[in-house]
mmCIF file of C-alpha atoms in Angstrom:
data_model
loop_
_atom_site.group_PDB
_atom_site.id
_atom_site.type_symbol
_atom_site.label_atom_id
_atom_site.label_comp_id
_atom_site.label_asym_id
_atom_site.label_seq_id
_atom_site.Cartn_x
_atom_site.Cartn_y
_atom_site.Cartn_z
ATOM 1 C CA HIS A 1 124.525 148.752 -75.646
ATOM 2 C CA LYS A 2 123.515 146.681 -72.656
ATOM 3 C CA ASN A 3 121.053 149.384 -71.621
ATOM 4 C CA GLU A 4 119.694 149.627 -75.137
ATOM 5 C CA SER A 5 119.023 145.883 -75.345
ATOM 6 C CA ILE A 6 117.376 145.952 -71.904
ATOM 7 C CA ASN A 7 115.155 148.814 -73.089
ATOM 8 C CA LYS A 8 114.203 146.871 -76.211
ATOM 9 C CA MET A 9 113.442 143.805 -74.112
ATOM 10 C CA GLN A 10 111.304 145.872 -71.732
ATOM 11 C CA SER A 11 109.344 147.427 -74.602
ATOM 12 C CA ALA A 12 108.779 144.010 -76.189
ATOM 13 C CA PHE A 13 107.667 142.614 -72.842
ATOM 14 C CA LEU A 14 105.212 145.490 -72.274
ATOM 15 C CA ILE A 15 103.687 145.117 -75.746
ATOM 16 C CA THR A 16 103.389 141.333 -75.321
ATOM 17 C CA LEU A 17 101.689 141.768 -71.962
ATOM 18 C CA ALA A 18 99.311 144.354 -73.432
ATOM 19 C CA ASP A 19 98.545 142.096 -76.412
ATOM 20 C CA MET A 20 97.705 139.184 -74.106
ATOM 21 C CA VAL A 21 95.165 141.292 -72.267
ATOM 22 C CA GLU A 22 93.826 142.810 -75.459
ATOM 23 C CA SER A 23 93.375 139.508 -77.254
ATOM 24 C CA ARG A 24 90.661 138.625 -74.709
ATOM 25 C CA ASP A 25 88.768 141.746 -75.662
ATOM 26 C CA GLU A 26 87.237 141.173 -79.097
ATOM 27 C CA ASN A 27 86.429 144.871 -79.451
ATOM 28 C CA THR A 28 89.817 146.426 -79.639
ATOM 29 C CA GLY A 29 91.852 145.589 -82.733
ATOM 30 C CA ASP A 30 95.196 147.425 -82.535
ATOM 31 C CA HIS A 31 93.813 149.660 -79.772
ATOM 32 C CA VAL A 32 97.052 149.616 -77.762
ATOM 33 C CA ARG A 33 99.175 150.551 -80.762
ATOM 34 C CA LYS A 34 96.856 153.287 -82.008
ATOM 35 C CA THR A 35 96.467 154.912 -78.598
ATOM 36 C CA ALA A 36 100.250 154.803 -78.004
ATOM 37 C CA SER A 37 100.750 156.553 -81.386
ATOM 38 C CA TYR A 38 98.159 159.231 -80.565
ATOM 39 C CA VAL A 39 99.720 159.769 -77.129
ATOM 40 C CA LYS A 40 103.156 160.342 -78.680
ATOM 41 C CA ILE A 41 101.747 162.801 -81.242
ATOM 42 C CA ILE A 42 99.957 164.799 -78.512
ATOM 43 C CA LEU A 43 102.978 164.858 -76.154
ATOM 44 C CA ASP A 44 105.307 165.987 -78.970
ATOM 45 C CA GLU A 45 102.852 168.727 -79.944
ATOM 46 C CA LEU A 46 102.509 169.964 -76.322
ATOM 47 C CA LYS A 47 106.311 170.114 -76.105
ATOM 48 C CA ARG A 48 106.533 171.948 -79.435
ATOM 49 C CA GLU A 49 103.980 174.496 -78.188
ATOM 50 C CA GLY A 50 105.880 174.960 -74.915
ATOM 51 C CA VAL A 51 102.988 173.641 -72.806
ATOM 52 C CA TYR A 52 103.764 171.654 -69.611
ATOM 53 C CA THR A 53 107.452 171.985 -70.533
ATOM 54 C CA GLU A 54 108.762 171.187 -67.046
ATOM 55 C CA GLN A 55 107.211 167.740 -67.180
ATOM 56 C CA LEU A 56 107.785 166.989 -70.835
ATOM 57 C CA THR A 57 111.394 165.855 -70.761
ATOM 58 C CA GLU A 58 112.621 163.373 -73.331
ATOM 59 C CA LYS A 59 112.748 160.653 -70.656
ATOM 60 C CA TYR A 60 109.194 161.411 -69.527
ATOM 61 C CA ILE A 61 107.811 161.239 -73.071
ATOM 62 C CA GLY A 62 109.687 157.964 -73.665
ATOM 63 C CA ASP A 63 108.365 156.463 -70.420
ATOM 64 C CA VAL A 64 104.773 157.459 -71.185
ATOM 65 C CA VAL A 65 104.816 156.208 -74.772
ATOM 66 C CA SER A 66 106.356 152.841 -73.856
ATOM 67 C CA SER A 67 103.922 152.517 -70.922
ATOM 68 C CA ALA A 68 100.845 153.489 -72.939
ATOM 69 C CA PRO A 69 100.092 149.944 -74.178
ATOM 70 C CA LEU A 70 99.554 148.856 -70.574
ATOM 71 C CA HIS A 71 96.736 151.294 -69.821
ATOM 72 C CA ASP A 72 94.056 148.569 -69.957
ATOM 73 C CA VAL A 73 96.067 145.776 -68.316
ATOM 74 C CA GLY A 74 93.524 145.665 -65.455
ATOM 75 C CA LYS A 75 90.956 144.225 -67.862
ATOM 76 C CA ILE A 76 92.616 140.900 -67.099
ATOM 77 C CA ASN A 77 90.453 140.971 -63.945
ATOM 78 C CA VAL A 78 87.184 141.554 -65.837
ATOM 79 C CA SER A 79 85.086 138.572 -66.985
ATOM 80 C CA ASP A 80 84.948 137.799 -70.731
ATOM 81 C CA LEU A 81 81.158 137.980 -70.548
ATOM 82 C CA ILE A 82 81.327 141.645 -69.574
ATOM 83 C CA LEU A 83 84.319 142.479 -71.768
ATOM 84 C CA ASN A 84 82.679 141.107 -74.916
ATOM 85 C CA LYS A 85 79.012 141.736 -74.208
ATOM 86 C CA PRO A 86 77.370 142.756 -77.507
ATOM 87 C CA GLY A 87 75.215 145.476 -75.968
ATOM 88 C CA LYS A 88 75.004 148.098 -73.258
ATOM 89 C CA LEU A 89 76.346 147.071 -69.855
ATOM 90 C CA THR A 90 73.965 147.049 -66.885
ATOM 91 C CA ASP A 91 74.874 149.391 -63.994
ATOM 92 C CA GLU A 92 76.265 146.440 -62.096
ATOM 93 C CA GLU A 93 78.365 145.256 -65.049
ATOM 94 C CA PHE A 94 79.658 148.793 -65.592
ATOM 95 C CA GLU A 95 80.765 148.967 -61.938
ATOM 96 C CA ILE A 96 82.748 145.762 -62.520
ATOM 97 C CA MET A 97 84.208 147.128 -65.777
ATOM 98 C CA LYS A 98 85.318 150.284 -63.940
ATOM 99 C CA THR A 99 87.499 148.187 -61.600
ATOM 100 C CA HIS A 100 89.973 147.654 -64.473
ATOM 101 C CA THR A 101 91.535 151.004 -63.533
ATOM 102 C CA THR A 102 92.471 150.201 -59.929
ATOM 103 C CA ALA A 103 93.263 146.578 -60.850
ATOM 104 C CA GLY A 104 95.687 147.812 -63.529
ATOM 105 C CA GLY A 105 97.306 150.264 -61.129
ATOM 106 C CA ASN A 106 97.757 147.498 -58.557
ATOM 107 C CA ILE A 107 99.200 145.028 -61.082
ATOM 108 C CA ILE A 108 101.789 147.566 -62.212
ATOM 109 C CA ALA A 109 102.550 148.621 -58.628
ATOM 110 C CA SER A 110 103.358 145.001 -57.789
ATOM 111 C CA ILE A 111 105.667 144.750 -60.831
ATOM 112 C CA ILE A 112 107.445 147.952 -59.701
ATOM 113 C CA ASP A 113 107.934 146.440 -56.221
ATOM 114 C CA LYS A 114 109.494 143.281 -57.623
ATOM 115 C CA ILE A 115 111.705 144.636 -60.420
ATOM 116 C CA PRO A 116 114.710 146.853 -59.660
ATOM 117 C CA ASP A 117 115.111 150.083 -61.687
ATOM 118 C CA SER A 118 111.524 149.976 -62.864
ATOM 119 C CA ASP A 119 110.725 153.638 -62.214
ATOM 120 C CA TYR A 120 109.893 153.937 -65.921
ATOM 121 C CA LEU A 121 106.719 152.031 -65.005
ATOM 122 C CA LEU A 122 105.475 154.779 -62.672
ATOM 123 C CA GLU A 123 103.727 156.404 -65.621
ATOM 124 C CA ALA A 124 102.278 153.027 -66.624
ATOM 125 C CA LYS A 125 100.699 152.927 -63.172
ATOM 126 C CA ASN A 126 99.321 156.470 -63.568
ATOM 127 C CA LEU A 127 97.951 155.642 -67.020
ATOM 128 C CA ALA A 128 96.266 152.433 -65.911
ATOM 129 C CA MET A 129 94.795 153.926 -62.777
ATOM 130 C CA TYR A 130 93.643 157.349 -63.978
ATOM 131 C CA HIS A 131 92.874 157.278 -67.749
ATOM 132 C CA HIS A 132 89.115 157.419 -66.978
ATOM 133 C CA GLU A 133 89.346 160.476 -64.724
ATOM 134 C CA LYS A 134 87.741 163.641 -66.116
ATOM 135 C CA TRP A 135 88.999 167.226 -66.084
ATOM 136 C CA ASN A 136 85.772 168.280 -64.292
ATOM 137 C CA GLY A 137 86.225 165.672 -61.526
ATOM 138 C CA LYS A 138 83.350 163.442 -62.626
ATOM 139 C CA GLY A 139 85.458 160.460 -63.728
ATOM 140 C CA TYR A 140 86.625 157.343 -61.912
ATOM 141 C CA PRO A 141 88.094 155.691 -59.857
ATOM 142 C CA ALA A 142 89.260 158.610 -57.664
ATOM 143 C CA GLY A 143 87.192 161.586 -58.910
ATOM 144 C CA LEU A 144 90.368 163.635 -59.460
ATOM 145 C CA ALA A 145 90.001 166.974 -61.271
ATOM 146 C CA GLY A 146 92.150 169.303 -63.365
ATOM 147 C CA GLU A 147 95.900 169.068 -62.952
ATOM 148 C CA ASP A 148 95.510 166.682 -60.001
ATOM 149 C CA ILE A 149 95.065 164.017 -62.693
ATOM 150 C CA PRO A 150 98.535 162.895 -63.846
ATOM 151 C CA LEU A 151 99.442 164.486 -67.191
ATOM 152 C CA SER A 152 100.028 161.095 -68.870
ATOM 153 C CA ALA A 153 96.498 159.992 -67.960
ATOM 154 C CA ARG A 154 94.970 163.267 -69.199
ATOM 155 C CA VAL A 155 96.651 162.714 -72.578
ATOM 156 C CA MET A 156 95.588 159.058 -72.708
ATOM 157 C CA ALA A 157 91.984 160.078 -71.943
ATOM 158 C CA VAL A 158 91.800 161.973 -75.251
ATOM 159 C CA ALA A 159 93.635 159.269 -77.243
ATOM 160 C CA ASP A 160 91.521 156.501 -75.714
ATOM 161 C CA VAL A 161 88.154 158.164 -76.342
ATOM 162 C CA PHE A 162 89.063 159.204 -79.883
ATOM 163 C CA ASP A 163 90.036 155.639 -80.756
ATOM 164 C CA ALA A 164 86.897 154.231 -79.132
ATOM 165 C CA LEU A 165 84.730 156.672 -81.110
ATOM 166 C CA ILE A 166 86.154 155.892 -84.551
ATOM 167 C CA SER A 167 86.504 152.109 -84.081
ATOM 168 C CA ASP A 168 83.968 149.404 -84.760
ATOM 169 C CA ARG A 169 83.082 147.471 -81.638
ATOM 170 C CA CYS A 170 80.847 144.418 -81.194
ATOM 171 C CA TYR A 171 78.084 146.739 -79.961
ATOM 172 C CA LYS A 172 78.476 149.674 -82.411
ATOM 173 C CA LYS A 173 79.912 150.913 -85.708
ATOM 174 C CA GLY A 174 82.721 153.460 -85.598
ATOM 175 C CA PHE A 175 81.811 157.132 -86.057
ATOM 176 C CA PRO A 176 83.133 159.146 -89.004
ATOM 177 C CA TYR A 177 86.159 161.284 -88.084
ATOM 178 C CA ASP A 178 84.290 164.597 -88.135
ATOM 179 C CA LYS A 179 81.683 163.324 -85.676
ATOM 180 C CA ALA A 180 84.442 161.997 -83.374
ATOM 181 C CA PHE A 181 86.253 165.353 -83.622
ATOM 182 C CA SER A 182 83.124 167.281 -82.682
ATOM 183 C CA ILE A 183 82.616 165.076 -79.592
ATOM 184 C CA ILE A 184 86.239 165.652 -78.484
ATOM 185 C CA ARG A 185 85.752 169.403 -79.052
ATOM 186 C CA GLU A 186 82.533 169.436 -76.994
ATOM 187 C CA GLU A 187 84.291 167.752 -74.077
ATOM 188 C CA ARG A 188 87.122 170.335 -73.984
ATOM 189 C CA GLY A 189 87.206 171.611 -70.412
ATOM 190 C CA ARG A 190 84.645 169.023 -69.263
ATOM 191 C CA GLN A 191 86.043 165.548 -69.767
ATOM 192 C CA PHE A 192 89.385 166.699 -71.184
ATOM 193 C CA ASP A 193 92.191 169.123 -70.357
ATOM 194 C CA PRO A 194 91.676 172.086 -72.761
ATOM 195 C CA LYS A 195 95.416 172.361 -73.537
ATOM 196 C CA ILE A 196 95.541 168.700 -74.537
ATOM 197 C CA VAL A 197 92.472 169.024 -76.774
ATOM 198 C CA ASP A 198 94.099 172.055 -78.447
ATOM 199 C CA ALA A 199 97.309 170.072 -79.051
ATOM 200 C CA PHE A 200 95.262 167.151 -80.410
ATOM 201 C CA PHE A 201 93.638 169.449 -82.993
ATOM 202 C CA ALA A 202 96.913 171.223 -83.791
ATOM 203 C CA ALA A 203 98.304 167.779 -84.737
ATOM 204 C CA GLU A 204 95.088 166.669 -86.473
ATOM 205 C CA ASP A 205 96.866 165.691 -89.722
ATOM 206 C CA GLN A 206 99.217 163.309 -87.914
ATOM 207 C CA ILE A 207 96.334 161.852 -85.888
ATOM 208 C CA LEU A 208 94.391 161.144 -89.100
ATOM 209 C CA GLU A 209 97.461 159.623 -90.728
ATOM 210 C CA VAL A 210 97.670 157.038 -87.909
ATOM 211 C CA ALA A 211 93.909 156.393 -87.942
ATOM 212 C CA ASP A 212 93.947 155.882 -91.735
ATOM 213 C CA LYS A 213 97.005 153.640 -91.644
ATOM 214 C CA PHE A 214 95.384 151.271 -89.146
ATOM 215 C CA SER A 215 92.019 151.233 -90.901
ATOM 216 C CA GLU A 216 93.806 150.376 -94.182
ATOM 217 C CA ASN A 217 95.650 147.516 -92.422
ATOM 218 C CA ASN A 218 92.350 146.206 -91.097
ATOM 219 C CA LYS A 219 90.732 146.352 -94.543
ATOM 220 C CA GLN A 220 93.630 144.413 -96.063
ATOM 221 C CA GLU A 221 93.495 141.775 -93.349
ATOM 222 C CA THR A 222 89.744 141.261 -93.692
ATOM 223 C CA SER A 223 89.914 141.008 -97.484
ATOM 224 C CA VAL A 224 92.698 138.376 -97.434
#
């Protein structure tokens, strides 16, 4: 029971931390919760299909899902003016925005150093640092390619982009689902791990269920 209450406390702490960072970013209503849900759906589907089975233990999946809300924690280091700019970023601003990956990795690394038994945060560090890497090696910050990119970050890449595509942001309207799906499909083997894209589409119904649930919540909140 003690362990269970510690786990609950850790999860609550991680979500609170993620919410604090996210509340500065006017663009991303429920982004951390939606992406965590998509990540869990994709990981469960990969496991069901027998893909990456050695890595996909129950503990691993639990660690990744509870760490997922922290993937953008490094945005705490990015100025509000850049975070909430209502238009395209300049090259210089984009370079600053890109630093949220290494900043996030460093923040989580320092938490790991200070807290005993915090190995469950190793995946949080991978997610924060590498969720903008691309399967073809053209991402950032490290230009990793293929399976050199940690599995958790490869899964988050798909979840993160899908949510960004379908969501309204201060600089754009969300795309319809079919348009977002076609973009994900086009990037199979370029930006994204093909096996993860296949699992994403195999679990399409569950993905849409989550997307619909959150868009309904948003509609209710705005009409109140």
